[in-house]
CSV table of C-alpha atoms and ligand atoms in Angstrom, one decimal:
chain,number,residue,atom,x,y,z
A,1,UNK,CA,50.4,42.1,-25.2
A,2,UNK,CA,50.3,38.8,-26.1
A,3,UNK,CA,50.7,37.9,-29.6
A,4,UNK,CA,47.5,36.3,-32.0
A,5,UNK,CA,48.5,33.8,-34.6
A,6,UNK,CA,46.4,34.8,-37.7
A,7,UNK,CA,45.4,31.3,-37.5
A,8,UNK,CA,43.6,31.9,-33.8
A,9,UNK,CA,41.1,34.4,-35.6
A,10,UNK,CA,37.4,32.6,-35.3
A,11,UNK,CA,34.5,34.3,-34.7
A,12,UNK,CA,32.8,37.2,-36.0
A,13,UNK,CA,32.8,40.4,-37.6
A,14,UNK,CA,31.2,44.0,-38.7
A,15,UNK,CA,32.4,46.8,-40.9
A,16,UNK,CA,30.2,49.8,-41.1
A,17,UNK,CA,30.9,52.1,-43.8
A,18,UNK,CA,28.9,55.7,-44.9
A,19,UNK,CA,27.7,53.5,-47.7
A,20,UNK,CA,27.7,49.6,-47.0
A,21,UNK,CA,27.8,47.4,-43.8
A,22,UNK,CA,29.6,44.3,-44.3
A,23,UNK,CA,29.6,41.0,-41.5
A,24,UNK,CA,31.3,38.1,-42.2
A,25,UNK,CA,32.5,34.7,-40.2
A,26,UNK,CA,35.7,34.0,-39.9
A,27,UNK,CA,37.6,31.1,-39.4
A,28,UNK,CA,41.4,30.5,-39.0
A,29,UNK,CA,42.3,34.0,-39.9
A,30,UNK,CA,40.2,34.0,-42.9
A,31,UNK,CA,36.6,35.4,-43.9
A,32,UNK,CA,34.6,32.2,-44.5
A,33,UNK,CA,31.7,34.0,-45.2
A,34,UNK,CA,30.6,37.5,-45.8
A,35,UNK,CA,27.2,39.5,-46.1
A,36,UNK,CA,26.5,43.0,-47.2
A,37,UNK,CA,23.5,45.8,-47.2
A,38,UNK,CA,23.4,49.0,-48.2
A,39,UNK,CA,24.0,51.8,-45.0
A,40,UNK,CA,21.1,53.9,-44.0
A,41,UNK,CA,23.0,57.4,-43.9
A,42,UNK,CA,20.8,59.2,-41.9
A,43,UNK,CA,19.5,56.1,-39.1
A,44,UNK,CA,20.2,56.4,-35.4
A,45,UNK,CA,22.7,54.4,-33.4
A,46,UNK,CA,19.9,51.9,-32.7
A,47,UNK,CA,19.1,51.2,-36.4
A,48,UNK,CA,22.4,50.8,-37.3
A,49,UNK,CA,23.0,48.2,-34.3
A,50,UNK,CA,19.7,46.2,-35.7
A,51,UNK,CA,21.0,46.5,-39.1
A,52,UNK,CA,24.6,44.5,-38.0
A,53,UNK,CA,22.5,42.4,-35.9
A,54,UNK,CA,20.2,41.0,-38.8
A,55,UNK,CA,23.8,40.3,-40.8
A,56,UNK,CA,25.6,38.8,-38.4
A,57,UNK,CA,22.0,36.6,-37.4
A,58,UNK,CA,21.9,35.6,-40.8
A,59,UNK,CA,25.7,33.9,-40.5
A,60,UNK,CA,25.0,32.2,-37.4
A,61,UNK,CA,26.3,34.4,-34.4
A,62,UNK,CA,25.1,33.0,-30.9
A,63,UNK,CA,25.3,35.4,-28.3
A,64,UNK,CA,28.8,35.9,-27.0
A,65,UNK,CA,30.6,34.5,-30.0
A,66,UNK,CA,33.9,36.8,-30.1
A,67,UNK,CA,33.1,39.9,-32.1
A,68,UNK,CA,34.9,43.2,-33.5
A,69,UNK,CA,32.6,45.7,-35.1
A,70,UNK,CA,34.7,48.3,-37.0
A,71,UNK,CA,32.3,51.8,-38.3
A,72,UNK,CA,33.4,55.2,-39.9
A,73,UNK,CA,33.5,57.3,-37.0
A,74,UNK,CA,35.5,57.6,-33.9
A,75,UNK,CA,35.1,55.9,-30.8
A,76,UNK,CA,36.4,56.7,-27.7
A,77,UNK,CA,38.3,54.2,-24.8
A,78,UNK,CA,34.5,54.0,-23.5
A,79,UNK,CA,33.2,52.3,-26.5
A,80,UNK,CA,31.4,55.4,-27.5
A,81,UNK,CA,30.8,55.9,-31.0
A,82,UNK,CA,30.8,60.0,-32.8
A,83,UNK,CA,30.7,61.2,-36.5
A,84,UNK,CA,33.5,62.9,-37.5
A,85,UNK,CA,32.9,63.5,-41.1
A,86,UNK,CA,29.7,66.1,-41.0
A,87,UNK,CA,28.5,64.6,-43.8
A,88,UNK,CA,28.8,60.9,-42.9
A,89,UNK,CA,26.7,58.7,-40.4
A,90,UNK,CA,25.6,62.5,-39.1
A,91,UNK,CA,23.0,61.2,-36.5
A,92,UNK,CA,25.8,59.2,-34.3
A,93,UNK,CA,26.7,61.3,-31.2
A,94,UNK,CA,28.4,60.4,-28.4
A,95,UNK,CA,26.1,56.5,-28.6
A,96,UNK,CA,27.8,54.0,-26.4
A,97,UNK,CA,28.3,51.4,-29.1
A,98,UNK,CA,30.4,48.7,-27.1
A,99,UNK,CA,27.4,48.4,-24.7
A,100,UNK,CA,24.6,48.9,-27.1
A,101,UNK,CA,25.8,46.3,-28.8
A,102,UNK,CA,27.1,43.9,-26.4
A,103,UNK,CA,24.0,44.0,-24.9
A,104,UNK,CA,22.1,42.4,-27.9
A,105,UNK,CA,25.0,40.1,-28.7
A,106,UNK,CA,26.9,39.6,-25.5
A,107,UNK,CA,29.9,40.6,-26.7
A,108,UNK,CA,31.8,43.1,-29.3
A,109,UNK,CA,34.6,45.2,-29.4
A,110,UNK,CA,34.2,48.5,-31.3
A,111,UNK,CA,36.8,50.7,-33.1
A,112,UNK,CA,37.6,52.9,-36.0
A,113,UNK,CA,37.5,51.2,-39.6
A,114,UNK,CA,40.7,52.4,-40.6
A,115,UNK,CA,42.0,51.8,-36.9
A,116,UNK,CA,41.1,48.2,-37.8
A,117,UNK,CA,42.4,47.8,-41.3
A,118,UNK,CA,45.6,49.3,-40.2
A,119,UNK,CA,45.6,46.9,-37.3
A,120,UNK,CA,45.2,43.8,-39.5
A,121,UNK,CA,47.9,45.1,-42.2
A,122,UNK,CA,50.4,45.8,-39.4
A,123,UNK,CA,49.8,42.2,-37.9
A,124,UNK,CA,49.3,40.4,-40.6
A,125,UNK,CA,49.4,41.9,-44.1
A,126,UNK,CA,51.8,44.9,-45.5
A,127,UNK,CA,53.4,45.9,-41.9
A,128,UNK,CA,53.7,42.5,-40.6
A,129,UNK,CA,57.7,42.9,-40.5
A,130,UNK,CA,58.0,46.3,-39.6
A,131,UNK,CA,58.4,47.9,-36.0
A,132,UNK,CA,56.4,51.3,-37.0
A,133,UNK,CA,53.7,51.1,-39.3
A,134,UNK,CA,51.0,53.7,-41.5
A,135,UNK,CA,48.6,52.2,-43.0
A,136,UNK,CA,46.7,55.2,-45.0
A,137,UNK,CA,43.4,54.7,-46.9
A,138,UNK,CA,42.9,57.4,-49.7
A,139,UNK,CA,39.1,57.3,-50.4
A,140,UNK,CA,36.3,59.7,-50.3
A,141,UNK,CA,38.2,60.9,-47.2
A,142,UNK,CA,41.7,60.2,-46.2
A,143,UNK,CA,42.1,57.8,-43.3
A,144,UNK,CA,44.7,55.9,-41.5
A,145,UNK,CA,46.2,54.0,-38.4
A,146,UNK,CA,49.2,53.5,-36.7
A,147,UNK,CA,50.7,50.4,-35.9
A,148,UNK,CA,53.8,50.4,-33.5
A,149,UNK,CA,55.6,47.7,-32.2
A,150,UNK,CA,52.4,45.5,-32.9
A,151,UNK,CA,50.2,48.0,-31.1
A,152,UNK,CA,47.7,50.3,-32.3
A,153,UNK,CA,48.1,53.6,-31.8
A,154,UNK,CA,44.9,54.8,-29.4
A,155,UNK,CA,43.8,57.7,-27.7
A,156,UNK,CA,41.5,57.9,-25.1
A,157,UNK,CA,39.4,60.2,-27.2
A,158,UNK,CA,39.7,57.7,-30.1
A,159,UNK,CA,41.0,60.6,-32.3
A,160,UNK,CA,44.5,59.5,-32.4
A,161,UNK,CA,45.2,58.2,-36.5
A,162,UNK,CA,43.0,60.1,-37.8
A,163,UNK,CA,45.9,61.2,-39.9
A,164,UNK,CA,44.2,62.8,-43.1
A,165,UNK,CA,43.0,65.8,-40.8
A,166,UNK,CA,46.9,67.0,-40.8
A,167,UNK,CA,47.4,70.6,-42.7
A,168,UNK,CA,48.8,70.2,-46.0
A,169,UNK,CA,50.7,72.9,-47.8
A,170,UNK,CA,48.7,71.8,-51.2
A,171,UNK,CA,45.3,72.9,-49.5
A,172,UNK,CA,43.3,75.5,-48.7
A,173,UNK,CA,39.6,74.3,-49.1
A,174,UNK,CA,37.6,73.3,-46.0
A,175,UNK,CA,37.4,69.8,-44.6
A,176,UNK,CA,35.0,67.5,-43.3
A,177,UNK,CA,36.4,67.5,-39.6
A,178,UNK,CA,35.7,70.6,-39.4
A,179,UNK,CA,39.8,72.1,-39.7
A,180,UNK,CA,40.7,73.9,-43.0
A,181,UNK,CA,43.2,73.3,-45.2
A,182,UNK,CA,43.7,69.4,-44.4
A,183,UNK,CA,45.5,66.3,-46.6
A,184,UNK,CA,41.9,65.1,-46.7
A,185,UNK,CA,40.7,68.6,-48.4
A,186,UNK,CA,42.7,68.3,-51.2
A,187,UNK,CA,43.8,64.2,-51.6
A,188,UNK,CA,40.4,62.7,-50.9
A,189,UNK,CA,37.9,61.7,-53.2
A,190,UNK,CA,35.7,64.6,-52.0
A,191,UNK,CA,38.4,67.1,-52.5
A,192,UNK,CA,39.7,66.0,-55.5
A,193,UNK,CA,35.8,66.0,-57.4
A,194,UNK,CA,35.9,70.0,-55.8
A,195,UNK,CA,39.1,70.7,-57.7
A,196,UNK,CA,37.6,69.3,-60.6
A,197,UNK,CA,34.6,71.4,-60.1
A,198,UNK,CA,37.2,75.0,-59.5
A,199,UNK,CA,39.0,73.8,-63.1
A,200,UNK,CA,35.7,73.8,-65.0
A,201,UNK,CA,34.3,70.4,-64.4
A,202,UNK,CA,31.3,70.0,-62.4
A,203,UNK,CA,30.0,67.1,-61.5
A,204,UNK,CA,33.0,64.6,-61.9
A,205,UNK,CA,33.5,62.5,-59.3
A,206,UNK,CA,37.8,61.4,-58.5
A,207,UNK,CA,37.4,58.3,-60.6
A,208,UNK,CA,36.7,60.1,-63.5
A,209,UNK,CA,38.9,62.6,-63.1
A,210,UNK,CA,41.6,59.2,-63.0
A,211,UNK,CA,40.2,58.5,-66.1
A,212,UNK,CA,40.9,61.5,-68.0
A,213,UNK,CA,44.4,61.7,-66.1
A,214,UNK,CA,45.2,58.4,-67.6
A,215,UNK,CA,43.4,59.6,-71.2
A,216,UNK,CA,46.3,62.7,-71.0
A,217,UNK,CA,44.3,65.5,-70.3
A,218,UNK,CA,46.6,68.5,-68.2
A,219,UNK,CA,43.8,69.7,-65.6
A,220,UNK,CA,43.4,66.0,-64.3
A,221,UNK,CA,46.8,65.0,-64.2
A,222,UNK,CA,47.7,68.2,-62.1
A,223,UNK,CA,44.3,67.1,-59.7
A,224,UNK,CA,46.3,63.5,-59.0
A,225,UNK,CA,49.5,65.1,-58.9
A,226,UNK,CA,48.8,67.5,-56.0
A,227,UNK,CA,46.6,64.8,-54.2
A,228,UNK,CA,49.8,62.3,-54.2
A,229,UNK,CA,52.1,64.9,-53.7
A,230,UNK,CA,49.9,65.9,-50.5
A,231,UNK,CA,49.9,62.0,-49.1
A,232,UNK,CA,53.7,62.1,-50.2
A,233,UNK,CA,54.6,65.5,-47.9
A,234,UNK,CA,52.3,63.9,-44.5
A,235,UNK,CA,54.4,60.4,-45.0
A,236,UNK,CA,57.3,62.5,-44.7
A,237,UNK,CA,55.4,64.3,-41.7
A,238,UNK,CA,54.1,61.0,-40.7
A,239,UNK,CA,57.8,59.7,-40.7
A,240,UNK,CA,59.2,62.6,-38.9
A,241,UNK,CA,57.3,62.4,-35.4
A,242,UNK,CA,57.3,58.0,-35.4
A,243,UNK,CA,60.0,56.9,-37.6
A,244,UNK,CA,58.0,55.0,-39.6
A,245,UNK,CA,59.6,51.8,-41.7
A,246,UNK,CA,57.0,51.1,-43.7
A,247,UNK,CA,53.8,52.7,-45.1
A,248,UNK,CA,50.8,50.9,-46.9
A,249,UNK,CA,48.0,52.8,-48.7
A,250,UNK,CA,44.6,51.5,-49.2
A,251,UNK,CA,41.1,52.9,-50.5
A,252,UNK,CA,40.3,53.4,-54.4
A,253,UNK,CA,42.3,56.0,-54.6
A,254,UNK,CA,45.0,54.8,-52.9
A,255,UNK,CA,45.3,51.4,-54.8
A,256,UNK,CA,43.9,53.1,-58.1
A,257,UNK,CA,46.7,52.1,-61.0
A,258,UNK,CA,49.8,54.0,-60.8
A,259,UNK,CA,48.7,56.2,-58.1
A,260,UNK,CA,51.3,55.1,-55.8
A,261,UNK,CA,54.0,55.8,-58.7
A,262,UNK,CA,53.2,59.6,-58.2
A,263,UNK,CA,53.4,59.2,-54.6
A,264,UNK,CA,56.9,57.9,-55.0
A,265,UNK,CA,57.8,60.6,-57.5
A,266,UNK,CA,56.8,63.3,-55.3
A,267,UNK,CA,58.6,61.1,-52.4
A,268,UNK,CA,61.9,61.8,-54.4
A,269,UNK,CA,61.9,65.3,-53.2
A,270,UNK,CA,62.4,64.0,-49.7
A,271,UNK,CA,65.7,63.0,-48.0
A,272,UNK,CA,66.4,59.3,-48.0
A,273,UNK,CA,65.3,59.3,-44.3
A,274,UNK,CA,62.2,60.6,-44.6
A,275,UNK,CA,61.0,57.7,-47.5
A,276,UNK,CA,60.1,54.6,-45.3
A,277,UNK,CA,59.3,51.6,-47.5
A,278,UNK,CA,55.8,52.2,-49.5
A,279,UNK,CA,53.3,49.5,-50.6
A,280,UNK,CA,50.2,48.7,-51.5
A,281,UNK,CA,48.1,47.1,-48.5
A,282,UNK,CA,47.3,42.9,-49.3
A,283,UNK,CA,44.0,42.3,-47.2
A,284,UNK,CA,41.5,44.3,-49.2
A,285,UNK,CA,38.6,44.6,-48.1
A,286,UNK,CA,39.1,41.8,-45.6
A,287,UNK,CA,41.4,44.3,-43.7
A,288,UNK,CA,38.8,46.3,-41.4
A,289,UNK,CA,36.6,42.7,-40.7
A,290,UNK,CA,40.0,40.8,-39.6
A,291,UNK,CA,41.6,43.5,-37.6
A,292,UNK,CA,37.9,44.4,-35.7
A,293,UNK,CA,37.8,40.8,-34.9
A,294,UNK,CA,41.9,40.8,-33.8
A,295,UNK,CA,41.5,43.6,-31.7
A,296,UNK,CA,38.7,41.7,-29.6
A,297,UNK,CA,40.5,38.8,-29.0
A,298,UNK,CA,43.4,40.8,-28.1
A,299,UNK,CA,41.5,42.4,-25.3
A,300,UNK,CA,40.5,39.4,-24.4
A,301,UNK,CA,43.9,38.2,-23.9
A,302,UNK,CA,45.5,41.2,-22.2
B,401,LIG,P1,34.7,54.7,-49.3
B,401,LIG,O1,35.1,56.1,-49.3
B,401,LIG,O2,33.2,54.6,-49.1
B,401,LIG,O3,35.5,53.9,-48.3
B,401,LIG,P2,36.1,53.9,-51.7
B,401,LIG,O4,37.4,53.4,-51.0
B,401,LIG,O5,35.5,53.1,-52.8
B,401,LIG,O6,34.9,54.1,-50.7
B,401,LIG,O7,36.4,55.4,-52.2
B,401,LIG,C1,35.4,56.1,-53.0
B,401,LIG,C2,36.2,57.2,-53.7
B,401,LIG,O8,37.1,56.6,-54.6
B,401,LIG,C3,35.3,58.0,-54.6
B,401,LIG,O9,35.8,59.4,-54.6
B,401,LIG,C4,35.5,57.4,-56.0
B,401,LIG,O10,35.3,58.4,-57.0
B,401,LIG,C5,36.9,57.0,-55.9
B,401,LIG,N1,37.3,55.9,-56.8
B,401,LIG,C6,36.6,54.7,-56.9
B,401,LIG,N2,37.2,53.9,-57.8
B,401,LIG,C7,38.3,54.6,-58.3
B,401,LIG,C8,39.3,54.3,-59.3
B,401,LIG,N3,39.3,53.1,-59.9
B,401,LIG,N4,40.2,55.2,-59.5
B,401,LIG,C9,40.2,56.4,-58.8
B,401,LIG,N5,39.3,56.7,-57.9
B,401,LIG,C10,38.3,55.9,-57.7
């Protein structure tokens, strides 16, 4: 595969989240501009495509301009695009994104968000010197991608990554893909509001339960414990099966103050060969726009 200079990135991208699309222009590798509107949870396919259209409209696309779309969700080597999460983007089944959306813009590339922010962190950010990359993004769920040797780690399924759906010894509740007893279950922002609800606390969502960690109280601290010690115990498993070098977390969890200080705590438990090097990802929210729009060009280029 050839290699992209940062620098070669112009064009255009998308980001669909459960909660906000974002588009933005990019020149030279960086965004130049950027747009965003709230997500329609519950639209069709269709909708969502006319909702990135209108963004990307409104920065200038012309039809055929190079373009990576990156959405929650996995999509297959067929450019077809399926909910994972039950509870997120629930009316996208099995919709042929790349050609729904190609056909209105004349060209796009479509892949996982994570998928694309580990792609951009592994080529350009936090894993741009290392030979087998995690990027992991702790946020409502728990995401991920795996960048080896400069090359994402697919499947023709468009499963492969999806690394917060391993089991986890710390869990036991059920998860949004559908398994029990996940990382995502108990580390994710969903899990950790439901063992906030089992210790007495209804109706706090993870960043308050952050708050009163940091303001001393017991119940929270031992909620961010176990959700660190769980991302802790999979980048050991992680590290196991690909030999990983270096591992970068993202999300609001993930890069929420001194979360990744408990991560490395609960690392120390793990021989030295198991601990790859562990940072904080650099692009932000950049990541999933720049690495949508890198892994178009990069087809392109084959
Ligand atoms: P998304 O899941 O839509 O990608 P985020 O990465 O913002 O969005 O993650 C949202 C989750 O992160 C929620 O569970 C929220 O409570 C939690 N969260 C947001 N900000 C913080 C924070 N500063 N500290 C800890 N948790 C946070």
């Amino acid at each position: 595969m050839m290699d992209l200079p940062r620098k070669a990135l112009n064009g255009f991208a998308a980001d669909l989240g459960g909660t906000k699309i974002a588009a933005a222009r990019i020149a030279n590798g960086e965004v130049a501009e950027r747009l965003l509107a709230p997500t329609d949870p519950a639209a069709g396919p269709e909708a969502q495509i006319t909702a990135i259209c209108g963004l990307l409209n409104r920065l200038g696309h012309t039809k055929g301009a190079p373009l990576g779309v990156a959405v929650a969700g996995r999509v297959d080597s067929a450019g077809a695009w399926h909910a994972v999460n039950r509870t997120t983007l629930s009316a996208i089944r099995d919709f042929p994104l790349d050609q729904g959306l190609t056909r209105r813009l004349g060209a796009a590339t479509c892949l996982n968000d994570a998928a694309a922010a580990a792609l951009a962190e592994g080529l350009f950010g936090a894993g741009s010197a290392s030979d087998s990359f995690a990027y992991l993004t702790v946020s409502t769920g728990v995401g991920g991608g795996l960048v080896m040797g400069n090359r994402l780690l697919s499947s023709a399924n468009g499963l492969a990554g999806h690394i917060g759906f391993v089991s986890s010894r710390f869990a036991s509740g059920p998860c949004g893909s559908g398994r029990m007893a996940t990382v995502e279950s108990i580390a994710g922002g969903r899990g950790i509001a439901a063992a906030a609800a089992a210790a007495g606390r209804e109706g706090l969502d993870a960043r308050a339960v952050f708050v009163a960690a940091s303001e001393g109280e017991d119940w929270a601290n031992r909620i961010v414990a176990t959700s660190a010690s769980a991302i802790a115990a999979l980048i050991g498993d992680l590290t196991t099966v690909l030999g990983l070098d270096t591992v970068a977390m993202g999300g609001s969890i993930g890069l929420a103050p001194g979360y990744i200080d408990r991560i490395r705590i609960a690392l120390r438990d793990e021989p030295e060969l198991f601990r790859p090097c562990l940072g904080l990802a650099e692009l932000g929210h950049d990541a999933p726009l720049i690495g949508a729009l890198a892994a178009h060009l990069r087809k392109e280029t084959l």
